[in-house]
PDB file of C-alpha atoms in Angstrom:
ATOM      1  CA  MET A  62     -29.711 -19.621   6.340  1.00 89.00           C
ATOM      2  CA  LEU A  63     -27.353 -22.162   4.742  1.00 91.00           C
ATOM      3  CA  GLN A  64     -28.514 -21.163   1.265  1.00 92.00           C
ATOM      4  CA  ARG A  65     -27.768 -17.496   2.008  1.00 93.00           C
ATOM      5  CA  ILE A  66     -24.269 -18.415   3.171  1.00 94.00           C
ATOM      6  CA  ASN A  67     -23.603 -20.659   0.164  1.00 94.00           C
ATOM      7  CA  ASN A  68     -24.838 -18.035  -2.298  1.00 92.00           C
ATOM      8  CA  THR A  69     -22.562 -15.393  -0.820  1.00 93.00           C
ATOM      9  CA  LEU A  70     -19.578 -17.759  -0.721  1.00 94.00           C
ATOM     10  CA  GLY A  71     -20.157 -18.559  -4.377  1.00 92.00           C
ATOM     11  CA  ARG A  72     -20.072 -14.889  -5.310  1.00 89.00           C
ATOM     12  CA  MET A  73     -16.921 -14.371  -3.275  1.00 88.00           C
ATOM     13  CA  GLU A  74     -15.189 -17.270  -5.030  1.00 89.00           C
ATOM     14  CA  VAL A  75     -16.069 -15.872  -8.456  1.00 83.00           C
ATOM     15  CA  LEU A  76     -14.597 -12.519  -7.405  1.00 81.00           C
ATOM     16  CA  ASN A  77     -11.454 -14.185  -6.013  1.00 78.00           C
ATOM     17  CA  GLU A  78     -12.106 -13.048  -2.444  1.00 82.00           C
ATOM     18  CA  ILE A  79     -10.998 -16.366  -0.969  1.00 84.00           C
ATOM     19  CA  LYS A  80      -8.078 -14.810   0.948  1.00 77.00           C
ATOM     20  CA  SER A  81     -10.212 -12.242   2.718  1.00 81.00           C
ATOM     21  CA  TRP A  82     -11.280 -12.288   6.362  1.00 85.00           C
ATOM     22  CA  ASP A  83     -14.889 -12.210   5.189  1.00 90.00           C
ATOM     23  CA  PHE A  84     -14.448 -15.453   3.256  1.00 91.00           C
ATOM     24  CA  GLY A  85     -12.894 -17.205   6.242  1.00 92.00           C
ATOM     25  CA  PHE A  86     -15.749 -16.034   8.438  1.00 95.00           C
ATOM     26  CA  MET A  87     -18.338 -17.269   5.941  1.00 94.00           C
ATOM     27  CA  GLU A  88     -16.680 -20.686   5.749  1.00 95.00           C
ATOM     28  CA  SER A  89     -16.702 -20.875   9.534  1.00 94.00           C
ATOM     29  CA  ILE A  90     -20.402 -20.154   9.888  1.00 94.00           C
ATOM     30  CA  GLN A  91     -21.156 -22.458   6.945  1.00 95.00           C
ATOM     31  CA  GLU A  92     -19.639 -25.332   8.894  1.00 95.00           C
ATOM     32  CA  GLN A  93     -21.431 -24.218  12.041  1.00 94.00           C
ATOM     33  CA  VAL A  94     -24.864 -24.182  10.364  1.00 94.00           C
ATOM     34  CA  THR A  95     -24.176 -27.437   8.496  1.00 95.00           C
ATOM     35  CA  ASN A  96     -23.531 -29.094  11.861  1.00 93.00           C
ATOM     36  CA  GLY A  97     -26.892 -27.905  13.154  1.00 93.00           C
ATOM     37  CA  ARG A  98     -25.693 -25.065  15.369  1.00 94.00           C
ATOM     38  CA  THR A  99     -27.377 -21.667  15.342  1.00 92.00           C
ATOM     39  CA  LEU A 100     -25.562 -18.372  14.799  1.00 93.00           C
ATOM     40  CA  SER A 101     -25.104 -15.825  17.542  1.00 94.00           C
ATOM     41  CA  GLY A 102     -26.543 -12.345  17.178  1.00 94.00           C
ATOM     42  CA  SER A 103     -23.086 -10.982  16.359  1.00 94.00           C
ATOM     43  CA  GLN A 104     -22.515 -13.627  13.688  1.00 94.00           C
ATOM     44  CA  GLU A 105     -25.876 -12.854  12.082  1.00 93.00           C
ATOM     45  CA  ARG A 106     -24.970  -9.155  11.942  1.00 93.00           C
ATOM     46  CA  HIS A 107     -21.667  -9.988  10.249  1.00 93.00           C
ATOM     47  CA  LEU A 108     -23.443 -12.257   7.803  1.00 94.00           C
ATOM     48  CA  HIS A 109     -25.881  -9.480   6.904  1.00 94.00           C
ATOM     49  CA  GLN A 110     -23.029  -7.008   6.374  1.00 92.00           C
ATOM     50  CA  ILE A 111     -21.095  -9.395   4.136  1.00 93.00           C
ATOM     51  CA  GLU A 112     -24.210 -10.243   2.131  1.00 92.00           C
ATOM     52  CA  GLY A 113     -24.632  -6.511   1.544  1.00 90.00           C
ATOM     53  CA  ARG A 114     -21.088  -6.199   0.222  1.00 86.00           C
ATOM     54  CA  PHE A 115     -21.825  -8.897  -2.363  1.00 88.00           C
ATOM     55  CA  SER A 116     -25.418  -7.988  -3.254  1.00 89.00           C
ATOM     56  CA  ASP A 117     -26.471  -7.256  -6.852  1.00 90.00           C
ATOM     57  CA  GLU A 118     -26.334  -3.528  -6.123  1.00 89.00           C
ATOM     58  CA  ALA A 119     -22.882  -3.755  -4.541  1.00 86.00           C
ATOM     59  CA  LEU A 120     -21.526  -5.794  -7.453  1.00 87.00           C
ATOM     60  CA  ALA A 121     -22.925  -3.274  -9.947  1.00 90.00           C
ATOM     61  CA  ALA A 122     -21.182  -0.470  -8.035  1.00 86.00           C
ATOM     62  CA  ARG A 123     -17.970  -2.487  -8.057  1.00 86.00           C
ATOM     63  CA  GLY A 124     -18.198  -2.830 -11.836  1.00 89.00           C
ATOM     64  CA  THR A 125     -18.553   0.939 -12.183  1.00 93.00           C
ATOM     65  CA  TRP A 126     -15.542   1.462  -9.903  1.00 93.00           C
ATOM     66  CA  GLU A 127     -13.378  -0.981 -11.850  1.00 91.00           C
ATOM     67  CA  ARG A 128     -14.267   0.700 -15.150  1.00 94.00           C
ATOM     68  CA  SER A 129     -13.177   4.018 -13.646  1.00 94.00           C
ATOM     69  CA  TRP A 130      -9.719   2.657 -12.769  1.00 96.00           C
ATOM     70  CA  THR A 131      -6.944   4.887 -14.112  1.00 96.00           C
ATOM     71  CA  ASP A 132      -3.144   4.909 -14.290  1.00 94.00           C
ATOM     72  CA  GLU A 133      -3.147   7.621 -11.622  1.00 95.00           C
ATOM     73  CA  LYS A 134      -5.156   5.475  -9.209  1.00 96.00           C
ATOM     74  CA  GLU A 135      -2.891   2.522  -9.961  1.00 95.00           C
ATOM     75  CA  GLN A 136       0.200   4.593  -9.213  1.00 93.00           C
ATOM     76  CA  LYS A 137      -1.161   5.913  -5.920  1.00 95.00           C
ATOM     77  CA  PHE A 138      -2.447   2.532  -4.767  1.00 96.00           C
ATOM     78  CA  THR A 139       0.843   0.812  -5.660  1.00 93.00           C
ATOM     79  CA  ILE A 140       2.805   3.370  -3.641  1.00 93.00           C
ATOM     80  CA  ALA A 141       0.437   2.985  -0.664  1.00 94.00           C
ATOM     81  CA  VAL A 142       0.504  -0.837  -0.810  1.00 93.00           C
ATOM     82  CA  ASN A 143       4.289  -0.910  -0.752  1.00 91.00           C
ATOM     83  CA  TYR A 144       4.431   1.611   2.084  1.00 92.00           C
ATOM     84  CA  TYR A 145       2.018  -0.386   4.233  1.00 93.00           C
ATOM     85  CA  ARG A 146       3.807  -3.588   3.301  1.00 90.00           C
ATOM     86  CA  ILE A 147       6.765  -2.173   5.223  1.00 88.00           C
ATOM     87  CA  THR A 148       4.841  -0.695   8.146  1.00 89.00           C
ATOM     88  CA  GLY A 149       2.689  -3.797   8.649  1.00 87.00           C
ATOM     89  CA  TYR A 150      -0.610  -1.902   8.774  1.00 91.00           C
ATOM     90  CA  TYR A 151      -3.610  -2.964   6.648  1.00 92.00           C
ATOM     91  CA  GLU A 152      -2.001  -6.374   6.213  1.00 90.00           C
ATOM     92  CA  GLY A 153      -5.174  -7.996   4.868  1.00 86.00           C
ATOM     93  CA  ILE A 154      -5.583  -5.480   2.041  1.00 89.00           C
ATOM     94  CA  VAL A 155      -1.869  -5.510   1.235  1.00 91.00           C
ATOM     95  CA  ASN A 156      -1.719  -9.303   0.991  1.00 87.00           C
ATOM     96  CA  ARG A 157      -4.707  -9.386  -1.365  1.00 85.00           C
ATOM     97  CA  HIS A 158      -2.962  -7.077  -3.791  1.00 88.00           C
ATOM     98  CA  LEU A 159       0.609  -8.381  -3.852  1.00 86.00           C
ATOM     99  CA  ASP A 160       1.642 -11.728  -5.317  1.00 83.00           C
ATOM    100  CA  GLY A 161       4.301 -14.018  -3.853  1.00 78.00           C
ATOM    101  CA  GLU A 162       7.034 -11.914  -5.455  1.00 79.00           C
ATOM    102  CA  GLY A 163       5.673  -8.620  -4.141  1.00 79.00           C
ATOM    103  CA  LYS A 164       4.176  -7.484  -7.472  1.00 86.00           C
ATOM    104  CA  ARG A 165       0.894  -5.570  -7.602  1.00 88.00           C
ATOM    105  CA  ILE A 166      -2.149  -7.581  -8.669  1.00 88.00           C
ATOM    106  CA  GLY A 167      -5.850  -6.840  -9.102  1.00 88.00           C
ATOM    107  CA  ILE A 168      -8.058  -3.791  -8.708  1.00 91.00           C
ATOM    108  CA  PRO A 169      -8.981  -3.106  -5.070  1.00 91.00           C
ATOM    109  CA  LEU A 170     -12.449  -2.464  -3.736  1.00 88.00           C
ATOM    110  CA  GLU A 171     -13.228   1.231  -3.563  1.00 92.00           C
ATOM    111  CA  LYS A 172     -13.356   1.088   0.248  1.00 90.00           C
ATOM    112  CA  ASP A 173      -9.926  -0.579   0.350  1.00 92.00           C
ATOM    113  CA  TYR A 174      -8.496   2.024  -2.016  1.00 96.00           C
ATOM    114  CA  ASN A 175      -9.868   4.871   0.082  1.00 96.00           C
ATOM    115  CA  LYS A 176      -8.590   3.294   3.278  1.00 95.00           C
ATOM    116  CA  LEU A 177      -5.030   2.907   1.993  1.00 96.00           C
ATOM    117  CA  VAL A 178      -4.696   6.000  -0.172  1.00 96.00           C
ATOM    118  CA  ASN A 179      -6.886   8.711   1.352  1.00 96.00           C
ATOM    119  CA  ASN A 180      -5.251   9.176   4.738  1.00 95.00           C
ATOM    120  CA  LYS A 181      -2.677  11.789   5.720  1.00 94.00           C
ATOM    121  CA  TYR A 182       0.177   9.301   6.042  1.00 94.00           C
ATOM    122  CA  ALA A 183      -0.265   7.717   2.619  1.00 95.00           C
ATOM    123  CA  GLN A 184      -0.904  11.134   1.084  1.00 95.00           C
ATOM    124  CA  GLY A 185       2.441  12.336   2.422  1.00 94.00           C
ATOM    125  CA  VAL A 186       4.222   9.252   1.099  1.00 93.00           C
ATOM    126  CA  ILE A 187       2.594   9.580  -2.323  1.00 93.00           C
ATOM    127  CA  ALA A 188       3.506  13.262  -2.512  1.00 93.00           C
ATOM    128  CA  ASN A 189       7.131  12.392  -1.724  1.00 92.00           C
ATOM    129  CA  VAL A 190       7.335   9.705  -4.393  1.00 91.00           C
ATOM    130  CA  ILE A 191       5.707  11.612  -7.260  1.00 91.00           C
ATOM    131  CA  SER A 192       7.420  14.930  -6.525  1.00 91.00           C
ATOM    132  CA  GLU A 193      10.139  16.140  -8.859  1.00 92.00           C
ATOM    133  CA  PRO A 194      13.614  15.116  -7.634  1.00 93.00           C
ATOM    134  CA  LYS A 195      15.577  17.910  -5.981  1.00 94.00           C
ATOM    135  CA  PHE A 196      18.895  16.318  -6.885  1.00 95.00           C
ATOM    136  CA  PRO A 197      19.443  15.203 -10.510  1.00 93.00           C
ATOM    137  CA  VAL A 198      21.282  11.936 -11.106  1.00 95.00           C
ATOM    138  CA  GLY A 199      24.997  12.645 -11.415  1.00 94.00           C
ATOM    139  CA  SER A 200      24.885  15.803  -9.323  1.00 94.00           C
ATOM    140  CA  THR A 201      26.662  16.231  -6.002  1.00 94.00           C
ATOM    141  CA  ALA A 202      25.319  17.032  -2.545  1.00 95.00           C
ATOM    142  CA  VAL A 203      26.397  16.864   1.085  1.00 94.00           C
ATOM    143  CA  PHE A 204      24.701  15.440   4.145  1.00 94.00           C
ATOM    144  CA  ARG A 205      23.026  17.918   6.487  1.00 92.00           C
ATOM    145  CA  ALA A 206      23.690  17.899  10.210  1.00 89.00           C
ATOM    146  CA  SER A 207      20.286  16.221  10.664  1.00 88.00           C
ATOM    147  CA  ALA A 208      21.680  13.116   8.941  1.00 87.00           C
ATOM    148  CA  GLY A 209      23.879  12.436  11.979  1.00 81.00           C
ATOM    149  CA  TYR A 210      27.305  13.590  13.046  1.00 72.00           C
ATOM    150  CA  GLN A 211      29.119  10.760  11.226  1.00 77.00           C
ATOM    151  CA  ARG A 212      27.706  11.931   7.892  1.00 85.00           C
ATOM    152  CA  LYS A 213      27.545  15.681   8.472  1.00 86.00           C
ATOM    153  CA  ASN A 214      28.977  17.530   5.452  1.00 86.00           C
ATOM    154  CA  VAL A 215      30.098  14.276   3.794  1.00 89.00           C
ATOM    155  CA  PRO A 216      29.881  14.800  -0.001  1.00 93.00           C
ATOM    156  CA  VAL A 217      27.882  12.336  -2.097  1.00 95.00           C
ATOM    157  CA  ILE A 218      27.071  11.641  -5.745  1.00 95.00           C
ATOM    158  CA  ILE A 219      23.401  11.121  -6.647  1.00 96.00           C
ATOM    159  CA  LEU A 220      22.926   7.715  -8.299  1.00 96.00           C
ATOM    160  CA  LYS A 221      19.141   7.151  -8.360  1.00 94.00           C
ATOM    161  CA  ASN A 222      15.922   8.862  -7.439  1.00 93.00           C
ATOM    162  CA  CYS A 223      12.886   6.965  -6.181  1.00 89.00           C
ATOM    163  CA  ASP A 224      10.574   5.552  -8.868  1.00 82.00           C
ATOM    164  CA  LYS A 225       8.195   2.599  -9.323  1.00 79.00           C
ATOM    165  CA  ASP A 226      11.095   0.119  -9.227  1.00 80.00           C
ATOM    166  CA  ASN A 227      12.386   1.006  -5.769  1.00 81.00           C
ATOM    167  CA  LEU A 228       9.291   1.794  -3.708  1.00 84.00           C
ATOM    168  CA  LEU A 229      10.477  -0.419  -0.849  1.00 82.00           C
ATOM    169  CA  TYR A 230      12.842   2.374   0.165  1.00 87.00           C
ATOM    170  CA  VAL A 231       9.893   4.682   0.925  1.00 87.00           C
ATOM    171  CA  ARG A 232       9.801   4.762   4.727  1.00 86.00           C
ATOM    172  CA  SER A 233       8.220   8.046   5.784  1.00 90.00           C
ATOM    173  CA  HIS A 234       5.398  10.470   5.062  1.00 92.00           C
ATOM    174  CA  ALA A 235       7.481  13.378   6.384  1.00 92.00           C
ATOM    175  CA  LYS A 236       8.077  16.328   4.099  1.00 92.00           C
ATOM    176  CA  GLY A 237      11.207  15.815   2.015  1.00 92.00           C
ATOM    177  CA  ALA A 238      11.402  12.067   2.693  1.00 93.00           C
ATOM    178  CA  LYS A 239      11.718  11.141  -0.982  1.00 93.00           C
ATOM    179  CA  PRO A 240      14.256   8.296  -1.195  1.00 93.00           C
ATOM    180  CA  VAL A 241      17.473   8.854  -3.101  1.00 95.00           C
ATOM    181  CA  GLN A 242      20.435   6.530  -3.643  1.00 96.00           C
ATOM    182  CA  VAL A 243      23.856   8.092  -3.150  1.00 96.00           C
ATOM    183  CA  LEU A 244      27.498   7.138  -3.162  1.00 95.00           C
ATOM    184  CA  MET A 245      29.534   8.761  -0.429  1.00 93.00           C
ATOM    185  CA  VAL A 246      32.945   9.977  -1.472  1.00 89.00           C
ATOM    186  CA  GLY A 247      35.495   7.428  -0.303  1.00 86.00           C
ATOM    187  CA  SER A 248      32.978   4.578  -0.160  1.00 89.00           C
ATOM    188  CA  ALA A 249      32.466   1.703  -2.597  1.00 90.00           C
ATOM    189  CA  GLU A 250      28.894   0.854  -1.519  1.00 94.00           C
ATOM    190  CA  PRO A 251      25.865   2.985  -2.473  1.00 95.00           C
ATOM    191  CA  ILE A 252      23.264   3.679   0.220  1.00 94.00           C
ATOM    192  CA  TRP A 253      19.680   4.899   0.249  1.00 94.00           C
ATOM    193  CA  THR A 254      18.847   8.060   2.159  1.00 94.00           C
ATOM    194  CA  GLU A 255      16.191  10.801   1.882  1.00 94.00           C
ATOM    195  CA  GLU A 256      16.287  14.210   0.247  1.00 95.00           C
ATOM    196  CA  ARG A 257      15.638  15.972   3.567  1.00 95.00           C
ATOM    197  CA  TYR A 258      19.053  14.821   4.797  1.00 95.00           C
ATOM    198  CA  LEU A 259      20.893  16.362   1.836  1.00 95.00           C
ATOM    199  CA  LYS A 260      21.777  19.861   0.684  1.00 94.00           C
ATOM    200  CA  ARG A 261      23.399  21.082  -2.483  1.00 91.00           C
ATOM    201  CA  ALA A 262      27.160  21.073  -2.481  1.00 85.00           C
ATOM    202  CA  LYS A 263      28.750  24.522  -2.615  1.00 79.00           C
ATOM    203  CA  LYS A 264      30.382  25.300  -5.897  1.00 70.00           C
ATOM    204  CA  ARG A 265      34.099  25.716  -5.754  1.00 62.00           C
ATOM    205  CA  LYS A 266      35.270  29.198  -6.606  1.00 55.00           C
TER     206      LYS A 266
END
């Protein structure tokens, strides 16, 4: 039993999985077995599952997945990671793939990628981010009534559209929730809003 645990821990260390829940669990049962205590049925089931995730076959599949990594997958995963960094969901996966400064690191497991990217919420967020901007930089727009009565019909100048450098402003999967930075007429401070709250300014005749 101890040899099985040690072998799996060794593989996890090589693959830099030391921050994962699985690694913490394996360390816990390693200490338990070292001290002469037996594992519960539930612990043995978890051990078997983790061993499977780091078996020769699983590692071969991981290698194939990593070789298939593309710029498109990187873009989608980065958007999803930053979105869930804000919402607080999938904290374990997010923390494994952001460094101390919030920069993306590493290639995720295929199951982690699918969990973060292939759900309706992330898909909506990704669609918002990669969609073509409705308001070109330098153009003018006005706030819709849905933006709130204090901003209704207030004219703005478009300063920035959402890109890879400002993903932290992505807050919603709703249609039209692509972030955009604007400067309201009469204000000195730019703000971030969403395209759904803006409409094109009417041209003066």
